MMTF fields as JSON, N, C-alpha, C and O atoms, coordinates in Angstrom:
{
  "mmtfVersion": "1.0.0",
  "mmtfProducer": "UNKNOWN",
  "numBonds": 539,
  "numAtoms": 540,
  "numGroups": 135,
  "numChains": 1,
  "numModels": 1,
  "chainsPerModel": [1],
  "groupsPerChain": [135],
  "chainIdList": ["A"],
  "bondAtomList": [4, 2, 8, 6, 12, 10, 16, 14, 20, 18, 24, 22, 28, 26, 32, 30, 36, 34, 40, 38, 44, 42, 48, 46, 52, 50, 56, 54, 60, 58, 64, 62, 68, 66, 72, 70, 76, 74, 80, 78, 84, 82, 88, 86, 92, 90, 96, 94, 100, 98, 104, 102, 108, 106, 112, 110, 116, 114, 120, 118, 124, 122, 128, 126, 132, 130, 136, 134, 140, 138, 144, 142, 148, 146, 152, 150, 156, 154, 160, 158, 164, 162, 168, 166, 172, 170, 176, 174, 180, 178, 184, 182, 188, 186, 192, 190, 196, 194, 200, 198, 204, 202, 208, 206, 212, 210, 216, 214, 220, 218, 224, 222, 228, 226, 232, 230, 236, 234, 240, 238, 244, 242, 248, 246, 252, 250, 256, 254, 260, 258, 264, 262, 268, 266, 272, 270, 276, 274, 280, 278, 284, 282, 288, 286, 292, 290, 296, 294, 300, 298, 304, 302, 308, 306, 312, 310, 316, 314, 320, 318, 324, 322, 328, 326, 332, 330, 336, 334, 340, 338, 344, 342, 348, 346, 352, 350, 356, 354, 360, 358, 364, 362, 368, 366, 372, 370, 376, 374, 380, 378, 384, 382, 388, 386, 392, 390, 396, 394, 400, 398, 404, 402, 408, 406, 412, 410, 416, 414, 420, 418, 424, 422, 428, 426, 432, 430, 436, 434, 440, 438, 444, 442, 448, 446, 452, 450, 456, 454, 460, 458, 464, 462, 468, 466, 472, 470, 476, 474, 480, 478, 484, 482, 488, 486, 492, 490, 496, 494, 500, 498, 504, 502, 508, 506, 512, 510, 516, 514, 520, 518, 524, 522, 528, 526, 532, 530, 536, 534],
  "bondOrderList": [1, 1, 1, 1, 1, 1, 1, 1, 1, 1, 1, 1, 1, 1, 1, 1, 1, 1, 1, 1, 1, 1, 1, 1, 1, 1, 1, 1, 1, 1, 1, 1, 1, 1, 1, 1, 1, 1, 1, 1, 1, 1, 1, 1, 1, 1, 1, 1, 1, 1, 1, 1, 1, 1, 1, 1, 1, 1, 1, 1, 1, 1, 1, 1, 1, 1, 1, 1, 1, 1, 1, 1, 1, 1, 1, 1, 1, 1, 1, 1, 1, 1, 1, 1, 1, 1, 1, 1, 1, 1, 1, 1, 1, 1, 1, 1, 1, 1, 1, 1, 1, 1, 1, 1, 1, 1, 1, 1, 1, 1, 1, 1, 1, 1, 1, 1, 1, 1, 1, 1, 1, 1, 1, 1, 1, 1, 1, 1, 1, 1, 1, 1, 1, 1],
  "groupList": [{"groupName": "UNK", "atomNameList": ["N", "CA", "C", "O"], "elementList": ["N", "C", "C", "O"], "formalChargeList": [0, 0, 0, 0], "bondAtomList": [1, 0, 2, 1, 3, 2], "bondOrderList": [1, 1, 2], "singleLetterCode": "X", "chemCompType": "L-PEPTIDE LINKING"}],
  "groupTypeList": [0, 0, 0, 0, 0, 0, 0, 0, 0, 0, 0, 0, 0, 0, 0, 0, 0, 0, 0, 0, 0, 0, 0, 0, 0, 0, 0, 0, 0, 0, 0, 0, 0, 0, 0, 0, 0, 0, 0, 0, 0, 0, 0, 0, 0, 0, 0, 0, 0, 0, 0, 0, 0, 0, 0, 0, 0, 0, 0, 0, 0, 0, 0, 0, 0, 0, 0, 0, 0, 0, 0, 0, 0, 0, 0, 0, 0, 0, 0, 0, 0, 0, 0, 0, 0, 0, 0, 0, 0, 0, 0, 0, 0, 0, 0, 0, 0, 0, 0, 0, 0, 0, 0, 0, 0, 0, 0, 0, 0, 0, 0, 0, 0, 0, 0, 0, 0, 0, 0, 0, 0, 0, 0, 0, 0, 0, 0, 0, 0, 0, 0, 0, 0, 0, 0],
  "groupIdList": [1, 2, 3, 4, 5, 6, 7, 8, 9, 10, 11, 12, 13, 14, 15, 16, 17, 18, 19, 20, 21, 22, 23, 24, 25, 26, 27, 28, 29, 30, 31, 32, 33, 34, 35, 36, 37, 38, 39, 40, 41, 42, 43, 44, 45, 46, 47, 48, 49, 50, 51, 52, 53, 54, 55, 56, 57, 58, 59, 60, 61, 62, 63, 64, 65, 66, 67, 68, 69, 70, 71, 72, 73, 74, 75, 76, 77, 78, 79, 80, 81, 82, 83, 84, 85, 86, 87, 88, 89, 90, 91, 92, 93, 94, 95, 96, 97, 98, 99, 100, 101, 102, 103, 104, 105, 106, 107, 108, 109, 110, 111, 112, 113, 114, 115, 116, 117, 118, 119, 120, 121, 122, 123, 124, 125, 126, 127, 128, 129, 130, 131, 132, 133, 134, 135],
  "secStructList": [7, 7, 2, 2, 2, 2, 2, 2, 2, 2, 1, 7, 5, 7, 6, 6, 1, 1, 6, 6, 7, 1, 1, 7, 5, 7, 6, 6, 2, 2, 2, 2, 6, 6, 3, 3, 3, 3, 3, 3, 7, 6, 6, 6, 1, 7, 2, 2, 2, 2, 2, 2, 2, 2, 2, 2, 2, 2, 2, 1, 3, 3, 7, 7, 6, 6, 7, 7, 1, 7, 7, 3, 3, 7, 7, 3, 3, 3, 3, 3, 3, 7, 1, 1, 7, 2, 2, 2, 2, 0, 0, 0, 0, 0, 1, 7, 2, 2, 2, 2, 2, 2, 2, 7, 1, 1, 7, 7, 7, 7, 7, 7, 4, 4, 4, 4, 4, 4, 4, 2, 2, 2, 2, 2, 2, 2, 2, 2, 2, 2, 2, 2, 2, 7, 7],
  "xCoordList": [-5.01, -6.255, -7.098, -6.478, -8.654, -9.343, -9.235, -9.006, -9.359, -9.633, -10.417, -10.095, -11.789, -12.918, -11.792, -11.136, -11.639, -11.284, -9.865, -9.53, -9.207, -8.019, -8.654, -8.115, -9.591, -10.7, -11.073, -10.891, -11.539, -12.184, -11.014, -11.427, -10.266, -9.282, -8.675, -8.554, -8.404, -8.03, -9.366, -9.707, -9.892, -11.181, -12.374, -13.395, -12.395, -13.429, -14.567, -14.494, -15.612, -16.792, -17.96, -17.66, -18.943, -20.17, -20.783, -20.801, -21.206, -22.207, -23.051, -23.77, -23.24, -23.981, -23.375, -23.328, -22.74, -22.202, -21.655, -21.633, -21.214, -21.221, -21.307, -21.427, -21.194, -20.945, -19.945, -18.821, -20.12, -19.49, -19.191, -18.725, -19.48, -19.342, -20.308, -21.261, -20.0, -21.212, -21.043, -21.72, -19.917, -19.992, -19.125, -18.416, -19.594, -18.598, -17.084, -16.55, -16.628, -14.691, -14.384, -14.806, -13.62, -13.462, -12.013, -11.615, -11.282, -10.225, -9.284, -9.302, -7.932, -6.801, -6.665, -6.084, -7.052, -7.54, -7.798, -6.991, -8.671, -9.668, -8.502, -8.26, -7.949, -7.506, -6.135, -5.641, -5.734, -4.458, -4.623, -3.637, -5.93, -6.375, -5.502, -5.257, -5.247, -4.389, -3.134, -2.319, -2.761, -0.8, -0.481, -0.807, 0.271, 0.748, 0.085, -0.388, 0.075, -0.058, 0.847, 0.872, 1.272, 2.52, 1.592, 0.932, 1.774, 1.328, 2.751, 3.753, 2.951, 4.078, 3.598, 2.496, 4.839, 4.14, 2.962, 1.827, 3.325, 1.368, 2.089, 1.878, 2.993, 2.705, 1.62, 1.115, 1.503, 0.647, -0.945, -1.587, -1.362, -2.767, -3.294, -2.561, -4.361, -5.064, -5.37, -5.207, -5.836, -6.086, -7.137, -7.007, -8.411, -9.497, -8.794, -9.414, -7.688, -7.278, -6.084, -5.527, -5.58, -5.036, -5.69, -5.272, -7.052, -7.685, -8.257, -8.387, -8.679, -8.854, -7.82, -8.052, -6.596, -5.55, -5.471, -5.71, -5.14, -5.282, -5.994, -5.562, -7.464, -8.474, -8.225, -8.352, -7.88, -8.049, -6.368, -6.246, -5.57, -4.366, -4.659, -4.501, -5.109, -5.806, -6.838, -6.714, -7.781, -8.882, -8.441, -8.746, -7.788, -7.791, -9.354, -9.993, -9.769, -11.483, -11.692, -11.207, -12.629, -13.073, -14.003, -14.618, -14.507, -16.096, -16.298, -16.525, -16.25, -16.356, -17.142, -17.943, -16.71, -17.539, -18.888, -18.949, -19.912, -21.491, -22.031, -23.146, -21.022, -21.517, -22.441, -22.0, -23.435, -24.483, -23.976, -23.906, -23.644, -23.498, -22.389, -21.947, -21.985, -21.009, -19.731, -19.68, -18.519, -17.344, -16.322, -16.219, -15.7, -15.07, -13.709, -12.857, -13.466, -12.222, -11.019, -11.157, -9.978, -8.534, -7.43, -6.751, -7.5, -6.497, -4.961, -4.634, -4.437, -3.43, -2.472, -2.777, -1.348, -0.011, 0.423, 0.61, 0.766, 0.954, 2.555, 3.289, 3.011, 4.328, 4.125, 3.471, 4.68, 5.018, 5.91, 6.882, 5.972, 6.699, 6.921, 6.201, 7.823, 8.232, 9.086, 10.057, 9.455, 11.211, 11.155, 12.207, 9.858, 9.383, 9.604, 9.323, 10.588, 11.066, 9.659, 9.292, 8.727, 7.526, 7.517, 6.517, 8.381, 8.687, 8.486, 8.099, 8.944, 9.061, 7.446, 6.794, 6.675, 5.66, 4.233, 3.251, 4.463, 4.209, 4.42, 3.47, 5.329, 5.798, 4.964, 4.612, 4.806, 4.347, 2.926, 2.295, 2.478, 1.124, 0.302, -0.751, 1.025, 0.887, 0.642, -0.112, 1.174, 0.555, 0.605, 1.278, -0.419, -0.656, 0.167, 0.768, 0.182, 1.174, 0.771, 1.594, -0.462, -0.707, -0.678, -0.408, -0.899, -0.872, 1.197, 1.797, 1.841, 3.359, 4.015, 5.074, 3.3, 3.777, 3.464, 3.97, 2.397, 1.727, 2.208, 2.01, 2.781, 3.69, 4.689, 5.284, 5.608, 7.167, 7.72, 8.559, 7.071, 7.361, 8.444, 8.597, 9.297, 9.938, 10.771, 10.913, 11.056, 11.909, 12.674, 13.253, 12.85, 13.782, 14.417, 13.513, 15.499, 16.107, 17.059, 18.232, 16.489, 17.531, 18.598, 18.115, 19.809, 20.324, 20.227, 20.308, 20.058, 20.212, 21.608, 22.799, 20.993, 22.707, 23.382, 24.47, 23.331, 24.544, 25.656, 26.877, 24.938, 25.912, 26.119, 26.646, 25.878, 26.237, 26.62, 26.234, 27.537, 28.305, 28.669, 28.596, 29.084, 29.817, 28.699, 28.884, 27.65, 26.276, 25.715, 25.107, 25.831, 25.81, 25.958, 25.048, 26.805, 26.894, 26.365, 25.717, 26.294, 25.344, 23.934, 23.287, 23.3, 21.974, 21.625, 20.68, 22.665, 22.479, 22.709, 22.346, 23.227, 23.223, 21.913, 21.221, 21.727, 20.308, 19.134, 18.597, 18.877, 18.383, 18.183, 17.269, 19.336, 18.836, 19.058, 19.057, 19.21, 18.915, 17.21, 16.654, 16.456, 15.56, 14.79, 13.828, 15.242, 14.672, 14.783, 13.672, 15.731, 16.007, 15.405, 15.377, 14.519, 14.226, 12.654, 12.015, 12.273, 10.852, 10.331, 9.152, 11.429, 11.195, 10.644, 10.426],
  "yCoordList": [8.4, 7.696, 8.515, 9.016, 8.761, 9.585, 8.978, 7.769, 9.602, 9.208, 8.195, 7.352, 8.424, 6.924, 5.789, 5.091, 5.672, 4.759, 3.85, 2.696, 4.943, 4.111, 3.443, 2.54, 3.858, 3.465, 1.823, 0.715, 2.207, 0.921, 0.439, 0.357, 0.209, -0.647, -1.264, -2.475, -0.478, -1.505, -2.059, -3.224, -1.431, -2.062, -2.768, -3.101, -3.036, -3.956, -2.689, -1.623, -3.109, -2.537, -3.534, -4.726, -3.259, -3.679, -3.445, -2.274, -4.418, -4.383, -3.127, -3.208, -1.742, -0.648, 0.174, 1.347, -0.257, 1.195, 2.309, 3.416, 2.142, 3.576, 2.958, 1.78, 4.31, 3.88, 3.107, 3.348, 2.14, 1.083, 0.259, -0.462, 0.03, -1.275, -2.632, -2.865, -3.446, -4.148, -5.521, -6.494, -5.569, -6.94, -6.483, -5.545, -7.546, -7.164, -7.056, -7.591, -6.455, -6.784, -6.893, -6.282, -7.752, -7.959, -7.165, -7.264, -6.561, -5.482, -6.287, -7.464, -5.424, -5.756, -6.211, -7.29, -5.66, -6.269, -7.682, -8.493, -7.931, -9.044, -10.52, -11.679, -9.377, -10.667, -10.927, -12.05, -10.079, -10.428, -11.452, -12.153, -11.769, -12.064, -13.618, -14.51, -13.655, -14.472, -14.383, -15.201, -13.247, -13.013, -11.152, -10.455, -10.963, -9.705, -8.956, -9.672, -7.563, -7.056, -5.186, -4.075, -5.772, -4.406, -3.118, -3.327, -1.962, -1.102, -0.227, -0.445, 0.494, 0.887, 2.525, 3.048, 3.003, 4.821, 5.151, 5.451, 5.069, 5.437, 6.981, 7.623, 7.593, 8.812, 9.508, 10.629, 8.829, 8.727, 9.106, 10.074, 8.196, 8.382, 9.484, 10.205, 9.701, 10.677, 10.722, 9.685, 11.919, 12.134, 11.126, 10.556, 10.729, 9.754, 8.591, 7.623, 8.189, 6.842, 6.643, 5.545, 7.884, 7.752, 7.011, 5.993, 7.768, 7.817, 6.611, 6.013, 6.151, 4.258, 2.903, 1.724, 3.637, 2.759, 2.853, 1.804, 4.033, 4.324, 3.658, 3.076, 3.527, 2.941, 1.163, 0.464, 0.751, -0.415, -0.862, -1.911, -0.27, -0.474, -0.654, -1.712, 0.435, 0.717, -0.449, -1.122, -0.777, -1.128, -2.562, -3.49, -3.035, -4.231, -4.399, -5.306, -3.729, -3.769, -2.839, -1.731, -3.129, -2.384, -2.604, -3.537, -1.952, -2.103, -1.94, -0.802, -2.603, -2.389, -0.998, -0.678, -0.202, 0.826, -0.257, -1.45, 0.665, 0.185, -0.979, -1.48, -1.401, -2.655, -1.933, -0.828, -2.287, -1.912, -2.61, -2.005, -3.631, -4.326, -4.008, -2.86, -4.873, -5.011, -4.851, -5.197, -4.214, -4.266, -5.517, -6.141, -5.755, -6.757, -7.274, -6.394, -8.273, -8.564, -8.333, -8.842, -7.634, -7.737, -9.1, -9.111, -9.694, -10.196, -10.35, -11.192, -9.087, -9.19, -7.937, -6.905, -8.495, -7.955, -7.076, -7.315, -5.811, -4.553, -4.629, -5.188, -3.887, -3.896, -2.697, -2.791, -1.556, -0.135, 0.38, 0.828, 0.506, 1.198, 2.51, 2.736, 3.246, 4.484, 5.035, 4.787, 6.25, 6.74, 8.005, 8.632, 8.617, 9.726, 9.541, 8.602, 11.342, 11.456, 11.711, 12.869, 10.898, 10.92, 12.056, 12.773, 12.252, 13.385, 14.917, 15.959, 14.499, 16.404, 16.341, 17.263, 15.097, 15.326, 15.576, 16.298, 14.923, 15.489, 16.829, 17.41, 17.503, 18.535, 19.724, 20.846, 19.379, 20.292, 20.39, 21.176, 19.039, 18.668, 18.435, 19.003, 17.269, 15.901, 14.856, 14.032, 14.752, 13.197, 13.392, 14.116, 12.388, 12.693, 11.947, 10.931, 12.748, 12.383, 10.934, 10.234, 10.721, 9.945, 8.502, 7.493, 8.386, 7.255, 7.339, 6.287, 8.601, 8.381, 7.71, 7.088, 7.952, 7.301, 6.098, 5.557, 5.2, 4.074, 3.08, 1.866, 3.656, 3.04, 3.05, 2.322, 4.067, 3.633, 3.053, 3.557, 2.08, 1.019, 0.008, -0.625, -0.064, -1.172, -0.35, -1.088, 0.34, 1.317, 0.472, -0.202, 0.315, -0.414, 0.527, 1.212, 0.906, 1.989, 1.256, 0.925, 1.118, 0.912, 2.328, 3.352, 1.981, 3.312, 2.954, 1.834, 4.036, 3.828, 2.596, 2.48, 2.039, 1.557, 2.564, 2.121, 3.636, 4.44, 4.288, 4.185, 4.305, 3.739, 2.685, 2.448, 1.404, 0.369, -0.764, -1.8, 0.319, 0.149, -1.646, -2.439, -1.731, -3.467, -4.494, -5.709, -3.987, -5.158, -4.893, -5.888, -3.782, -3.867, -5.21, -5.865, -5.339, -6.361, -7.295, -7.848, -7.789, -8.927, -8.697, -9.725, -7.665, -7.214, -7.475, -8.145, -6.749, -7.077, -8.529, -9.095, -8.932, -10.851, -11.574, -12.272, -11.155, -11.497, -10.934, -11.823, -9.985, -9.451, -10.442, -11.178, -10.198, -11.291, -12.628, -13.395, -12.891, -14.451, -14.646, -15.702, -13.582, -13.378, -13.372, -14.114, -12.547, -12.442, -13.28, -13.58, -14.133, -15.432, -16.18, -17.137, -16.563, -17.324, -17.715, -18.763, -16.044, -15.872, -15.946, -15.824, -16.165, -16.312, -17.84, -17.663],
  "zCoordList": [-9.55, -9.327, -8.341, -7.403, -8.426, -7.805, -6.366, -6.329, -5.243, -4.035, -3.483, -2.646, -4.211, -4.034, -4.707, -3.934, -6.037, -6.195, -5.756, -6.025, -4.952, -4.145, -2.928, -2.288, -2.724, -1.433, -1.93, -1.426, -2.887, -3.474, -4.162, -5.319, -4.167, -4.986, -3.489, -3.302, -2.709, -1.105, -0.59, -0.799, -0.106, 0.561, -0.533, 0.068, -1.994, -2.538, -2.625, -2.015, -3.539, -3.55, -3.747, -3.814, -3.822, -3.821, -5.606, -5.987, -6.512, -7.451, -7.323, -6.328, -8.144, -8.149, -7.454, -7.823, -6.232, -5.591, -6.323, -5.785, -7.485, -8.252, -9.768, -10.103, -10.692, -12.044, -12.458, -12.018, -13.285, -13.178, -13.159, -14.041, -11.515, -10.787, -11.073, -10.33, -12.133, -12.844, -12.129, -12.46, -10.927, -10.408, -8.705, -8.34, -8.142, -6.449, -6.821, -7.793, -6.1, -6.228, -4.744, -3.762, -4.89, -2.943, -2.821, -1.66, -3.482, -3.144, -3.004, -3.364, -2.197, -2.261, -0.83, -0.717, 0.251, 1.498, 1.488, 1.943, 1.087, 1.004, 0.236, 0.575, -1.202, -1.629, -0.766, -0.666, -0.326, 0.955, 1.805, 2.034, 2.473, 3.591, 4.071, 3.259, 5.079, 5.677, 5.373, 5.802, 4.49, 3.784, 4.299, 5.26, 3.114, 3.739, 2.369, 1.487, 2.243, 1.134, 0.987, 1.518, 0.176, 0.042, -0.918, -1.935, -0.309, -0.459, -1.147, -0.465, -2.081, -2.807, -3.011, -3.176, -2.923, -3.105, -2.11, -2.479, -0.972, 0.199, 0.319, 1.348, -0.82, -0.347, -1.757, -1.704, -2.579, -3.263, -2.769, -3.178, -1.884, -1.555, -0.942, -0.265, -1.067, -0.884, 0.6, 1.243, 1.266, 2.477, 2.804, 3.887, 1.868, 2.646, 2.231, 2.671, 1.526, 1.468, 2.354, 2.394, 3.219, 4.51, 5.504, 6.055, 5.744, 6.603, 6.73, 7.799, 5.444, 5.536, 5.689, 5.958, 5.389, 5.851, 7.172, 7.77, 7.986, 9.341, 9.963, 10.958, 9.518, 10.344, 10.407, 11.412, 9.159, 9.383, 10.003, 10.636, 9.832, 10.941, 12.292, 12.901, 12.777, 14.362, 14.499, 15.523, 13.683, 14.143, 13.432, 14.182, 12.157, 11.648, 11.372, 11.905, 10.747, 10.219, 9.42, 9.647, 8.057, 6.894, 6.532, 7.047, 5.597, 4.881, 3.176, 2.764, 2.594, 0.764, 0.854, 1.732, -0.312, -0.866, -0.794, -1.093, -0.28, -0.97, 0.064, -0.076, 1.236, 1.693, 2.908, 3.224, 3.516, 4.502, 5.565, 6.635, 5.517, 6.492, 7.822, 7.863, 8.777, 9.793, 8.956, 7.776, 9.744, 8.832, 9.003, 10.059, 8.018, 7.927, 8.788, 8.916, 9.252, 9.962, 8.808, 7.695, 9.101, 8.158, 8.74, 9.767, 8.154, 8.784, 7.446, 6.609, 7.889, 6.592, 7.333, 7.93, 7.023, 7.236, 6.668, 5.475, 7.1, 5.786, 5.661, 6.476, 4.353, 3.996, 3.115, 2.077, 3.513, 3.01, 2.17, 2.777, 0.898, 0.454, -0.437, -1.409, -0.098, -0.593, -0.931, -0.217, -2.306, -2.287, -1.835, -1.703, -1.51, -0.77, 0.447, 1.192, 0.749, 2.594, 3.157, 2.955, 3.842, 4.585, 5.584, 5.626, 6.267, 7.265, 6.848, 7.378, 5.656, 4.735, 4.593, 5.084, 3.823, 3.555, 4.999, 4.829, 6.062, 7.149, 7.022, 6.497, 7.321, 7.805, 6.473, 6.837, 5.374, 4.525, 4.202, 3.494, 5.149, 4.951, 3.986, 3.694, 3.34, 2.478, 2.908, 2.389, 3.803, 4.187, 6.216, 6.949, 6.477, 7.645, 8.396, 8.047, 9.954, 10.699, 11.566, 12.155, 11.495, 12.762, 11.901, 12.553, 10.706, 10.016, 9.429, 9.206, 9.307, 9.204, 10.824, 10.901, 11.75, 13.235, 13.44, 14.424, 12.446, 12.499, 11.398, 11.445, 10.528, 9.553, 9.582, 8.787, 10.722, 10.559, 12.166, 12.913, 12.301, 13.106, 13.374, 14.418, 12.092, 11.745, 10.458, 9.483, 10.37, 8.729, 8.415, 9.267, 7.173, 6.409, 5.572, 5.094, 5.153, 4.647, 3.304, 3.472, 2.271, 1.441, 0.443, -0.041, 0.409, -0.022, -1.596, -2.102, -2.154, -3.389, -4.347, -4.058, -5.226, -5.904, -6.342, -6.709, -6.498, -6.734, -5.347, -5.458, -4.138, -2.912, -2.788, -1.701, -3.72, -3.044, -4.896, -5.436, -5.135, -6.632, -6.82, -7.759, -5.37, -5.313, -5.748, -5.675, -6.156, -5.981, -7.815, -8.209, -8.889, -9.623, -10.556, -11.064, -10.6, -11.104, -10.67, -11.558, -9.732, -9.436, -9.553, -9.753, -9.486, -9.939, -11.324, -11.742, -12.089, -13.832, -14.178, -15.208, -13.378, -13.646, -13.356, -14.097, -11.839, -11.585, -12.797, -13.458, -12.986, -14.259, -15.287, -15.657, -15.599, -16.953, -16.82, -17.783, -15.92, -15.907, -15.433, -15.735, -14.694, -14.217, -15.589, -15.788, -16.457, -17.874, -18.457, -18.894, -18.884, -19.425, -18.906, -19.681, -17.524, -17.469, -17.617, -17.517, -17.972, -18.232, -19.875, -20.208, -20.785, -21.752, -22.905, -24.103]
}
């Protein structure tokens, strides 16, 4: 996904702000607001969609693509995830360091199921009963 538009897919855009945009979208921010919102693969994003996560971490404030106005209060809880070593990507300069020091606050480390064989089975049960029950 291009850089603007990871911008605008978290932070919302504005009607006209680019080609396109034929109505407001209030983003993924916005629709979070008062919950948490999980962010999956942030080694994915692009350097300016670092730089807008960063900001509104630090600052808890954003602005829609296209909006003129004052920026917006965040009030939403982030939840990070990745199967990318963040550190290597620091270090090779992929992803930035000051937003990898601002996101690993709290690490949660799951090991792969190949290490944790005893739970298989109960996963594939959960599975399809999960499936079975969506049918």
């Amino acid at each position: 996904m291009p850089a603007d538009m990871q911008m605008a897919e978290l932070f919302g855009w504005r009607k006209g702000s680019f080609t396109g945009a034929l109505r407001d979208n209030p983003g993924r921010v916005a629709a979070a607001d008062g919950g948490t919102l999980f962010i999956d693969e942030i080694d994915k994003l692009s350097f300016k969609a670092q730089a807008g996560l960063l900001h509104i971490l630090e600052e808890r404030k954003y602005r829609p693509l296209g909006e003129r106005g004052s920026e917006r209060e965040a009030h939403v809880r982030f939840v990070i995830g990745t199967n990318a070593d963040l550190q290597s990507a620091v270090r090779a300069g992929r992803f930035r360091e000051d937003l990898y020091y601002r996101i690993n606050v709290l690490p949660v480390k799951v090991p792969p199921l190949t290490e944790r064989r005893d739970e298989i089975v109960a996963w594939a049960r959960f599975m399809v009963q999960r499936r079975h029950s969506q049918s």
